[in-house]
PDB file of C-alpha atoms in Angstrom:
ATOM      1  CA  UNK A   1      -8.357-116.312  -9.614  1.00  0.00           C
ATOM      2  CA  UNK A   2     -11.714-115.789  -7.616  1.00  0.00           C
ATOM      3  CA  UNK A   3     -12.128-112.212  -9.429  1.00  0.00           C
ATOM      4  CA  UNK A   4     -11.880-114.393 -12.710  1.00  0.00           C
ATOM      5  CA  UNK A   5     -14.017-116.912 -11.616  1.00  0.00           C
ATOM      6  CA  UNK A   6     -16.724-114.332 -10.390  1.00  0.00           C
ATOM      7  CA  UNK A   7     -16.380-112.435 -13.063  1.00  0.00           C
ATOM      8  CA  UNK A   8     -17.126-115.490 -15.521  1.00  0.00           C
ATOM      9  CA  UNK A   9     -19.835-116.734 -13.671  1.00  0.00           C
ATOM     10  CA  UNK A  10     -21.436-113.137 -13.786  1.00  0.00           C
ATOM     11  CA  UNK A  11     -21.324-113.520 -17.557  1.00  0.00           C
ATOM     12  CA  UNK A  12     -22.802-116.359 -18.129  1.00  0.00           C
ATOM     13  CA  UNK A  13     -25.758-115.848 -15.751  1.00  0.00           C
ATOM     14  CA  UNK A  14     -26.079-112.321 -17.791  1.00  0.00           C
ATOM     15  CA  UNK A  15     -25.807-114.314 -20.826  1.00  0.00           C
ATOM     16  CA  UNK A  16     -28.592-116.905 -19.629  1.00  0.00           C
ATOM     17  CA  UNK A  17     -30.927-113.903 -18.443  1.00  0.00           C
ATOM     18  CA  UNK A  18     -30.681-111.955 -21.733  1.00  0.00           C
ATOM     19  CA  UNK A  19     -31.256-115.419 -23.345  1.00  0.00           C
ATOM     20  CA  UNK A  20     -34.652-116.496 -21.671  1.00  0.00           C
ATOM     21  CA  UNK A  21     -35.849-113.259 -22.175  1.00  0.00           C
ATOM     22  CA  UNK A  22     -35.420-112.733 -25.582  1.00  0.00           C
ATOM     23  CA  UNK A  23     -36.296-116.764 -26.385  1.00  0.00           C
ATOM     24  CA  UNK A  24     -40.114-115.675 -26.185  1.00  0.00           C
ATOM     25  CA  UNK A  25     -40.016-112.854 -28.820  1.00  0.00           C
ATOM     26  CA  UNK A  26     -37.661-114.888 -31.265  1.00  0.00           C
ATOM     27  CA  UNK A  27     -40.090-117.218 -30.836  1.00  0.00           C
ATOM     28  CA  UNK A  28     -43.079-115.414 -31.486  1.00  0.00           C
ATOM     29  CA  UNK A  29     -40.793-113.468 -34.530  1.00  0.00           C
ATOM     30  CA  UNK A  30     -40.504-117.253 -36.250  1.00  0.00           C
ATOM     31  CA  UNK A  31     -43.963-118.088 -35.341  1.00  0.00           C
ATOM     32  CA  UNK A  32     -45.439-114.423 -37.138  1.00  0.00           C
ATOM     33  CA  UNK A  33     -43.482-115.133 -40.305  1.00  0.00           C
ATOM     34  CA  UNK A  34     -44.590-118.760 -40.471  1.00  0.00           C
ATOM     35  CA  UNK A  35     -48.605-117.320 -40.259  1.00  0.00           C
ATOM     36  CA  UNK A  36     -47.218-114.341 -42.947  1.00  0.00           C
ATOM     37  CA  UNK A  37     -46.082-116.688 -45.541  1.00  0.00           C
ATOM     38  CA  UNK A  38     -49.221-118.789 -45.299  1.00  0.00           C
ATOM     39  CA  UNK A  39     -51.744-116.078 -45.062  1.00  0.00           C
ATOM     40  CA  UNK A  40     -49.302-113.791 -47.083  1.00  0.00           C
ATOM     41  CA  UNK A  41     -49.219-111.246 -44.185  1.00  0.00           C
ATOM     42  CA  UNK A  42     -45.795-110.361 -44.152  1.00  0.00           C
ATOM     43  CA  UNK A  43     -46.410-107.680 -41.473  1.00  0.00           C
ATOM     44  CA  UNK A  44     -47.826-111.165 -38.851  1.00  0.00           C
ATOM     45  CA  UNK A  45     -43.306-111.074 -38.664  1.00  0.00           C
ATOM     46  CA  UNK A  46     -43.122-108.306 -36.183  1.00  0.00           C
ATOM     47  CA  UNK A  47     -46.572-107.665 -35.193  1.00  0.00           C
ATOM     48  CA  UNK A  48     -46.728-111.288 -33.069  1.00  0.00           C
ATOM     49  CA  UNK A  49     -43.477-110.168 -31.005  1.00  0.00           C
ATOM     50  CA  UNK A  50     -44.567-107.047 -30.581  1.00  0.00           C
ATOM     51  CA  UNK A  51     -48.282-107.499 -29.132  1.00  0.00           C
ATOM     52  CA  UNK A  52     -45.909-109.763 -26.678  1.00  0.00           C
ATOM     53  CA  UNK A  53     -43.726-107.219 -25.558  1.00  0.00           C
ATOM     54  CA  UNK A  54     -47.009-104.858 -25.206  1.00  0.00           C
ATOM     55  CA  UNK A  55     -48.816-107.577 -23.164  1.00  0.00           C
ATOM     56  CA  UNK A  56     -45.510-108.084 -20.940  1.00  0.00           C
ATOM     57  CA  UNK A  57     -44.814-104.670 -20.107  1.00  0.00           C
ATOM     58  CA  UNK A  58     -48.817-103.835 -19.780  1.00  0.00           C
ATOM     59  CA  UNK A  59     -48.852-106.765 -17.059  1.00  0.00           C
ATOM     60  CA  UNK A  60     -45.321-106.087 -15.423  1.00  0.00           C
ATOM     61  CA  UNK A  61     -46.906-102.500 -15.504  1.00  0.00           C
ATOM     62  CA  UNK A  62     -50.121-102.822 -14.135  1.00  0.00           C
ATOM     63  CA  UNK A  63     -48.605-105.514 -11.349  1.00  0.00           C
ATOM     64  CA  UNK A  64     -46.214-102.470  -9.664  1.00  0.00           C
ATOM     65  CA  UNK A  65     -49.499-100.114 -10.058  1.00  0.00           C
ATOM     66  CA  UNK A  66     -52.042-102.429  -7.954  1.00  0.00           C
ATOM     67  CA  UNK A  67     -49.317-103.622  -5.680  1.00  0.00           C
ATOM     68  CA  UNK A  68     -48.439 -99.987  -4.822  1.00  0.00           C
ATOM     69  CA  UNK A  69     -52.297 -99.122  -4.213  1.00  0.00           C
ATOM     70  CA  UNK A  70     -52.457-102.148  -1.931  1.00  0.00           C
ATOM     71  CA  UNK A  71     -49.293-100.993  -0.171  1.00  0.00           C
ATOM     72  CA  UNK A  72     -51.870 -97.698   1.182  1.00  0.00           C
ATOM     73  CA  UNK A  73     -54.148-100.614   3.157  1.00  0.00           C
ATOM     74  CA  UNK A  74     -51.650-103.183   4.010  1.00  0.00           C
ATOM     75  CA  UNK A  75     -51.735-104.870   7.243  1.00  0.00           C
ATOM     76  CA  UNK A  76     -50.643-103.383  10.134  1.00  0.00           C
ATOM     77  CA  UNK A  77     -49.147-105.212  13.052  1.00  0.00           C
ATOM     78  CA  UNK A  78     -52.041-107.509  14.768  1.00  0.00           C
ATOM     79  CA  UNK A  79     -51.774-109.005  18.385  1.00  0.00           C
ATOM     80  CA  UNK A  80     -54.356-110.714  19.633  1.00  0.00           C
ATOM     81  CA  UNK A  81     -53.931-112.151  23.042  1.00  0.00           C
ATOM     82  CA  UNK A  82     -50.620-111.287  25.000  1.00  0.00           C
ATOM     83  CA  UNK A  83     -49.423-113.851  27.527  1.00  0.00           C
ATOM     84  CA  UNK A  84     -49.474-112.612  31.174  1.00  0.00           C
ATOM     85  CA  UNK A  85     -45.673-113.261  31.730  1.00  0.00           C
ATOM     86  CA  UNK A  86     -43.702-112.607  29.235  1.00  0.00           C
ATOM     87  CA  UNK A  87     -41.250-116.038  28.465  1.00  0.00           C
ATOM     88  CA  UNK A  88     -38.010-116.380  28.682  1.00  0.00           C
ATOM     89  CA  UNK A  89     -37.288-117.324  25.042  1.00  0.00           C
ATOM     90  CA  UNK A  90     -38.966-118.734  21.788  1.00  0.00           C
ATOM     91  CA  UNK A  91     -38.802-121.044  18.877  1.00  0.00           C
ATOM     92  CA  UNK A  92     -38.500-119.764  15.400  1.00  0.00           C
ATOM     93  CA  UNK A  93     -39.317-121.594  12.675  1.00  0.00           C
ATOM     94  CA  UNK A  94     -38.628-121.313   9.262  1.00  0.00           C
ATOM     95  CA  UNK A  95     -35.962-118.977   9.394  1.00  0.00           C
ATOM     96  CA  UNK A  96     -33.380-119.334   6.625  1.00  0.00           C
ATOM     97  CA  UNK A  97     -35.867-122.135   4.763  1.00  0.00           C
ATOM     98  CA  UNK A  98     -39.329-119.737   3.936  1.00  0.00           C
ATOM     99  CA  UNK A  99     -40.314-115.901   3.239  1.00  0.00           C
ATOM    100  CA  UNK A 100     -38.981-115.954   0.337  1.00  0.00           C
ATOM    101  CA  UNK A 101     -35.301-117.093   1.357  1.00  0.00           C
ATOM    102  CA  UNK A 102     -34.911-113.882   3.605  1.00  0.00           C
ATOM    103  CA  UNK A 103     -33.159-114.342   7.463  1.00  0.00           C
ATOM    104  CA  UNK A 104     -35.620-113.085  10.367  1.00  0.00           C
ATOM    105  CA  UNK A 105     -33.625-110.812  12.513  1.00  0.00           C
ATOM    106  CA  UNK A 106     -33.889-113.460  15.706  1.00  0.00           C
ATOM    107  CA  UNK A 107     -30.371-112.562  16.931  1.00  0.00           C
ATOM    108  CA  UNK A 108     -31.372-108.466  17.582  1.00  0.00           C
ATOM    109  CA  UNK A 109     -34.254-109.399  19.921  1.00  0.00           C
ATOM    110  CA  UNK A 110     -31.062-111.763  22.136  1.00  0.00           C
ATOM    111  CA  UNK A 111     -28.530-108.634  21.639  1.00  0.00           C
ATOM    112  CA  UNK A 112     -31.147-106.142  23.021  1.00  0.00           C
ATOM    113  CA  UNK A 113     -31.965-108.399  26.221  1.00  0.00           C
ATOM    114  CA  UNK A 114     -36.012-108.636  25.470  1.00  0.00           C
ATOM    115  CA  UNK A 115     -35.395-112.241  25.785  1.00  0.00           C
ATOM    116  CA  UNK A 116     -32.711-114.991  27.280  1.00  0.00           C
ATOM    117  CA  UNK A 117     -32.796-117.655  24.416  1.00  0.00           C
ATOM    118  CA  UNK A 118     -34.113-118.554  20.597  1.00  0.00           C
ATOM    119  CA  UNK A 119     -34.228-121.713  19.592  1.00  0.00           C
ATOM    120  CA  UNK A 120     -33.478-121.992  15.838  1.00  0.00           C
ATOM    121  CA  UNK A 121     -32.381-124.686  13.713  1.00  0.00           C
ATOM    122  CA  UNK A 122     -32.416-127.391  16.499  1.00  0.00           C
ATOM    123  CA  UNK A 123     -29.810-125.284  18.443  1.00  0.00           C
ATOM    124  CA  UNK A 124     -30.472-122.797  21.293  1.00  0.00           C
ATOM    125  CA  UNK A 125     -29.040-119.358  21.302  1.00  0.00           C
ATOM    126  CA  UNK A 126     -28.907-117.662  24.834  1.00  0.00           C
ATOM    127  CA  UNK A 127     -27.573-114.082  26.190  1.00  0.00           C
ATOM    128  CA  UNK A 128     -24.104-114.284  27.564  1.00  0.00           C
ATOM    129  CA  UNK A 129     -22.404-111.814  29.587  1.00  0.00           C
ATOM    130  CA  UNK A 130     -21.708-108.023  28.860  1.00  0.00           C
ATOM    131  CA  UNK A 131     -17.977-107.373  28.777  1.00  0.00           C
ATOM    132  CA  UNK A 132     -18.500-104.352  30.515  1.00  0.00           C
ATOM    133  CA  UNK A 133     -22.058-102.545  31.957  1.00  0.00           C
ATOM    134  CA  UNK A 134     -21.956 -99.726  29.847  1.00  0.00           C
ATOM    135  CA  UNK A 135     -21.978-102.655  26.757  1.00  0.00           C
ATOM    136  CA  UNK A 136     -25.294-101.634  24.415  1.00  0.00           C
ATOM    137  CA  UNK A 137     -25.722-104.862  23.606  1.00  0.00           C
ATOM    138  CA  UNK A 138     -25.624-108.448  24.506  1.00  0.00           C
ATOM    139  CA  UNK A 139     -22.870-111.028  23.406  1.00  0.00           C
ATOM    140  CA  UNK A 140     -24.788-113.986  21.426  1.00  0.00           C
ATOM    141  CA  UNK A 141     -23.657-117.521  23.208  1.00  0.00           C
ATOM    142  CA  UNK A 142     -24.608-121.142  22.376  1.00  0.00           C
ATOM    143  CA  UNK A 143     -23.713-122.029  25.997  1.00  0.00           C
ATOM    144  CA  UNK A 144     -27.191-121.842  27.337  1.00  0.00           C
ATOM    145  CA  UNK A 145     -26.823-124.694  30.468  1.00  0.00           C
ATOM    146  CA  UNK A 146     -28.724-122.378  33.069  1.00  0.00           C
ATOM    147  CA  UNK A 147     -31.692-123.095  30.402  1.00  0.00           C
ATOM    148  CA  UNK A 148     -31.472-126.346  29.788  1.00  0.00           C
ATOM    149  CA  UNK A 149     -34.921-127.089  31.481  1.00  0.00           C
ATOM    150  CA  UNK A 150     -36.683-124.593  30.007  1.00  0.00           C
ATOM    151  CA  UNK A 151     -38.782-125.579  26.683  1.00  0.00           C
ATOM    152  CA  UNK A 152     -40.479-122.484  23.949  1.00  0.00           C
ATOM    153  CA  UNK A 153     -44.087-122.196  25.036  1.00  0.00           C
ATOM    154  CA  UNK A 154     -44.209-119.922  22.555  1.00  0.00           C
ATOM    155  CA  UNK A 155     -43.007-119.983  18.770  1.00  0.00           C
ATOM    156  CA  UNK A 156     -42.085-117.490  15.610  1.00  0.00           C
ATOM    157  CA  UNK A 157     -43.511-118.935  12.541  1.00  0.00           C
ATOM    158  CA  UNK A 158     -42.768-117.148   9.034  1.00  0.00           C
ATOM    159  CA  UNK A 159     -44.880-118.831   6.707  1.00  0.00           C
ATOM    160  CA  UNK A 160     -43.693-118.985   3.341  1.00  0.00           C
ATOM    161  CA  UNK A 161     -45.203-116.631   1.157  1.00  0.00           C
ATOM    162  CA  UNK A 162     -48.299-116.803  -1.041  1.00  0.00           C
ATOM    163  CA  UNK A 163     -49.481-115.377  -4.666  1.00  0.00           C
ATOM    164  CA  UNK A 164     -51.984-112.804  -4.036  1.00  0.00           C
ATOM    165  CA  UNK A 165     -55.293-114.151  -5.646  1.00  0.00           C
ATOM    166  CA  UNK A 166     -55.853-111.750  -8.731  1.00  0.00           C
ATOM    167  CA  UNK A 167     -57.173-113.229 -11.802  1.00  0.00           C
ATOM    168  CA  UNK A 168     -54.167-112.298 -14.272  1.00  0.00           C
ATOM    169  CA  UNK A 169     -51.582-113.757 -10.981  1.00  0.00           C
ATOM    170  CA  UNK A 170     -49.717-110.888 -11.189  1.00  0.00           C
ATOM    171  CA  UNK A 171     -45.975-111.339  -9.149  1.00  0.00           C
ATOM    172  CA  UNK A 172     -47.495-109.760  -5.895  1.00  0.00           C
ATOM    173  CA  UNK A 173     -47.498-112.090  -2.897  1.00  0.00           C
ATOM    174  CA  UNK A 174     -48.079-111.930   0.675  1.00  0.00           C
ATOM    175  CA  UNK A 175     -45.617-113.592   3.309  1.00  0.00           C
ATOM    176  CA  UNK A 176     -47.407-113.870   7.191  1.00  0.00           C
ATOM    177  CA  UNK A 177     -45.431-113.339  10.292  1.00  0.00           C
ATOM    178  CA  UNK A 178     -47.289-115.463  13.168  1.00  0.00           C
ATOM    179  CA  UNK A 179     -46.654-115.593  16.885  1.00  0.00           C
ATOM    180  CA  UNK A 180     -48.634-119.265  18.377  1.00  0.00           C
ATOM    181  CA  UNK A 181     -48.741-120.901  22.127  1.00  0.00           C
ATOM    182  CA  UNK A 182     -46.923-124.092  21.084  1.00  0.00           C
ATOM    183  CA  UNK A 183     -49.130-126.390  23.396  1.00  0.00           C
ATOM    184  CA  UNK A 184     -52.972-124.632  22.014  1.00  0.00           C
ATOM    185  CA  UNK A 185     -51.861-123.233  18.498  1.00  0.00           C
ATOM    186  CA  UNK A 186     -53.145-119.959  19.152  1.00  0.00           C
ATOM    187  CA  UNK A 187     -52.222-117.431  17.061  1.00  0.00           C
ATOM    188  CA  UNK A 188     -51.834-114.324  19.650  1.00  0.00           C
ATOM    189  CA  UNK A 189     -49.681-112.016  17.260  1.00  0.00           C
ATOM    190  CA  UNK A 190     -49.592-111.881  13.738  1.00  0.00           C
ATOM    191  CA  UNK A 191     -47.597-109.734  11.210  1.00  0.00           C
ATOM    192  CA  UNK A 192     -47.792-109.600   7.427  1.00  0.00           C
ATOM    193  CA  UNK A 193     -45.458-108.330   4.299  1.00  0.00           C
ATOM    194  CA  UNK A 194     -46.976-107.661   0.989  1.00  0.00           C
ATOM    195  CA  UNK A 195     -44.636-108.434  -1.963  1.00  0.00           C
ATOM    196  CA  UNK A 196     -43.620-107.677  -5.351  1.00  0.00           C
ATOM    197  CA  UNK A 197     -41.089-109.666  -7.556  1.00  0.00           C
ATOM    198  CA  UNK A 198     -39.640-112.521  -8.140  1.00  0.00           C
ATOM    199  CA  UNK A 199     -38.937-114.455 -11.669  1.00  0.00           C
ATOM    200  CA  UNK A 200     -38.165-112.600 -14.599  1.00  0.00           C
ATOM    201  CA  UNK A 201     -39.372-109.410 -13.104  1.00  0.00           C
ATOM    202  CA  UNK A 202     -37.626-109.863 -10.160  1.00  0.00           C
ATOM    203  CA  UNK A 203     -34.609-110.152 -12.627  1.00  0.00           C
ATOM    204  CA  UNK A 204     -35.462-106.692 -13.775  1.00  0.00           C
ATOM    205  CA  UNK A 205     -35.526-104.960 -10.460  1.00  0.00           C
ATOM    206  CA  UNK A 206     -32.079-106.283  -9.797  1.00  0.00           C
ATOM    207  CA  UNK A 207     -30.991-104.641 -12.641  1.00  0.00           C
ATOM    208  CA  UNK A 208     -32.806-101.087 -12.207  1.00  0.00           C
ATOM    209  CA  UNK A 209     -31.483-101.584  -8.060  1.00  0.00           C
ATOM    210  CA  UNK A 210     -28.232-102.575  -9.117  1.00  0.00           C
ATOM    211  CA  UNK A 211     -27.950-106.219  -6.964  1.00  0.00           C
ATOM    212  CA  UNK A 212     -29.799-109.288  -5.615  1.00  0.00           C
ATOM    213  CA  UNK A 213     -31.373-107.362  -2.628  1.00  0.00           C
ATOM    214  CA  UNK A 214     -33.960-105.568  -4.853  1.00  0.00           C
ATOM    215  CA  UNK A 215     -35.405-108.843  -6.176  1.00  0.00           C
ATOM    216  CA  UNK A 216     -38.396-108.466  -4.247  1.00  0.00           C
ATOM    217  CA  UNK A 217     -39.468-105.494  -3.049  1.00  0.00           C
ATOM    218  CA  UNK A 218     -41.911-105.240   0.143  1.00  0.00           C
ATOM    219  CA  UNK A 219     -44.083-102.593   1.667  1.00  0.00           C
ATOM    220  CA  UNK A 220     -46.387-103.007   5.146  1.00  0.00           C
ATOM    221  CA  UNK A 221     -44.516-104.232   7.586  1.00  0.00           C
ATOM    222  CA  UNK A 222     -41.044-102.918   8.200  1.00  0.00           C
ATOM    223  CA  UNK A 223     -42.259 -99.464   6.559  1.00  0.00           C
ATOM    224  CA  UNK A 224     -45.166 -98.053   4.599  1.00  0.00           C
ATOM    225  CA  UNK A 225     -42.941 -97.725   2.141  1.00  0.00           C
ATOM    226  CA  UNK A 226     -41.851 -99.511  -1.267  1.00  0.00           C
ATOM    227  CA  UNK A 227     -38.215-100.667  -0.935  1.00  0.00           C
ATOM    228  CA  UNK A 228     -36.311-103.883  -0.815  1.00  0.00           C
ATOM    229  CA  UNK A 229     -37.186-107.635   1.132  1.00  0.00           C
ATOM    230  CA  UNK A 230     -35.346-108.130   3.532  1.00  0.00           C
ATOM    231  CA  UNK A 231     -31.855-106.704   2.488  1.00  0.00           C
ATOM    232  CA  UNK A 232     -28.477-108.375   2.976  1.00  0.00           C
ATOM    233  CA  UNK A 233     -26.390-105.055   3.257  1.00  0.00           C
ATOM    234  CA  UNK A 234     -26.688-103.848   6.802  1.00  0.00           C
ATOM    235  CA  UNK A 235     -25.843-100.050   5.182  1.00  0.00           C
ATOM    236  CA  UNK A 236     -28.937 -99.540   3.926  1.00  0.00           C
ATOM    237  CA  UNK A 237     -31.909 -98.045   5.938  1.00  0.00           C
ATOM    238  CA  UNK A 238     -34.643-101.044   5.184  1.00  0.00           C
ATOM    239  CA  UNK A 239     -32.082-103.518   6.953  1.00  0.00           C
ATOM    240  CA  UNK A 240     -32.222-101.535  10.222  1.00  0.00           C
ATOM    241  CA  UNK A 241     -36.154-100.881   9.420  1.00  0.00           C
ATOM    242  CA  UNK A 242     -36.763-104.751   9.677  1.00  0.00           C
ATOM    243  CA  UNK A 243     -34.624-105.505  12.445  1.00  0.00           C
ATOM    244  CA  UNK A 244     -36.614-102.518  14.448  1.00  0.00           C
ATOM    245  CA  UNK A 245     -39.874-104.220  13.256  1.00  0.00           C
ATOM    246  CA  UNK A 246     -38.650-107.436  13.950  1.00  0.00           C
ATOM    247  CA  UNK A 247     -38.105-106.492  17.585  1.00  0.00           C
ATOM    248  CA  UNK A 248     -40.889-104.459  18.365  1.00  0.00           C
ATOM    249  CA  UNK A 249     -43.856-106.984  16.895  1.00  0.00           C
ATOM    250  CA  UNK A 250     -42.218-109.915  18.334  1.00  0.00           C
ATOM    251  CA  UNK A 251     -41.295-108.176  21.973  1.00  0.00           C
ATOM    252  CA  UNK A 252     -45.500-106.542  21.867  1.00  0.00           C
ATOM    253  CA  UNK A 253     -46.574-110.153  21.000  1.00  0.00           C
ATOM    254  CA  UNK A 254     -44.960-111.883  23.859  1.00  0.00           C
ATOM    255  CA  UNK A 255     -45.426-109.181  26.029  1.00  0.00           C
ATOM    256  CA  UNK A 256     -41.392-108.693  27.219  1.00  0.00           C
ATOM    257  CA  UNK A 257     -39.948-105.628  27.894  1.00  0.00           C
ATOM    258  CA  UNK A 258     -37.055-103.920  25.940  1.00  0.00           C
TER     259      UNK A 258
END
């Protein structure tokens, strides 16, 4: 019954996508032979949908072509102003809510020690204990009473993600990764991602990438690379390229050692 279910649900969103896109250029078909039969320029029929098709594809075009050359000079990884002793733990904000909808990989920096706690969603997240020393990783526990008296000093922000100011607003958009001291709002690390995607494009790419994770592609901060935001499917390489970069900017902002 789910498999039916899913399987209807699929069709109708493919239905709705092929839909919108095709709206415009029936439009624009209706609106050419409207001018033809006035001006009696029968040829106005396909010429209107077809200048829009040319204009789409020339701006979907040219938006993968300057968001690949800025890909060569994106931002590297920025800290500014270490603390002395590295904290105990953070806060994270925005985590499930901004960056384009994408999860920051808070629980890898717990499961590789570099810190004790996270707190995330109004909950704190602590390191429990290894089942046995030769364990490569930490158990994740929301037990965290031997913190209890311990507040962030220090906080994760991802700031939701901004249109890159060209004049013709291509899809291109840049998402900040910024490590403050809570009390002075001092930024002391800061991280960006530069973004293609979203909308009707971003419906395209998930067709050409064959799911949802290649909505949005990204380039700058987990790699130099072009290649998906912030997948879901812990298979493929760029999952394990942001959780790496997630733990290595965050653990060199905060000064802890991994």
């Amino acid at each position: 019954m789910e498999v039916l279910i899913f399987g209807a649900v699929s069709l109708i969103a493919l239905a709705a996508f092929i839909g919108f896109t095709l709206l415009p250029f029936f439009a624009a078909e209706r609106l050419g032979l409207r001018i033809g039969l006035l001006t009696r320029r029968v040829g106005l029929r396909w010429a209107l949908p077809a200048a829009l098709l040319i204009s789409v594809l020339t701006w979907a075009l040219a938006g993968y072509l300057v968001f690949k050359r800025d890909c060569r000079t994106a931002s590297k990884i920025e800290v500014l102003a270490p603390p002395s002793t590295p904290p105990l733990g953070f806060l994270l904000y925005g985590d499930r809510s901004t960056s384009m909808g994408h999860a920051f990989s808070w629980s890898a920096l717990l499961e590789t020690g570099s810190f004790q706690f996270v707190d995330i969603e109004g909950r704190r997240r602590c390191i429990g204990v290894k089942p046995h020393e030769r364990s490569p990783t930490f158990p994740i526990t929301s037990k965290c009473s031997q913190h209890a008296s311990i507040k962030s000093e220090f906080a994760v922000h991802l700031v939701p993600a901004k249109r890159v100011h060209y004049w013709w607003s291509p899809p291109i958009f840049v998402s900040d990764i910024l490590v403050k001291e809570i009390k002075s709002g001092n930024v002391i690390g800061r991280a960006s991602d530069l973004i293609f995607g979203g909308g009707v494009i971003g419906m395209y790419l998930r067709l050409l990438g064959g799911d949802q994770d290649f909505e949005y592609l990204s380039c700058g901060y987990a790699s130099a690379g072009i290649g998906p935001l912030r997948p879901s499917l812990a298979s493929r390489p760029r999952f394990a390229e942001y959780k790496a970069a997630d733990v290595a900017f965050v653990t060199k902002a905060l000064g802890a050692q991994r």
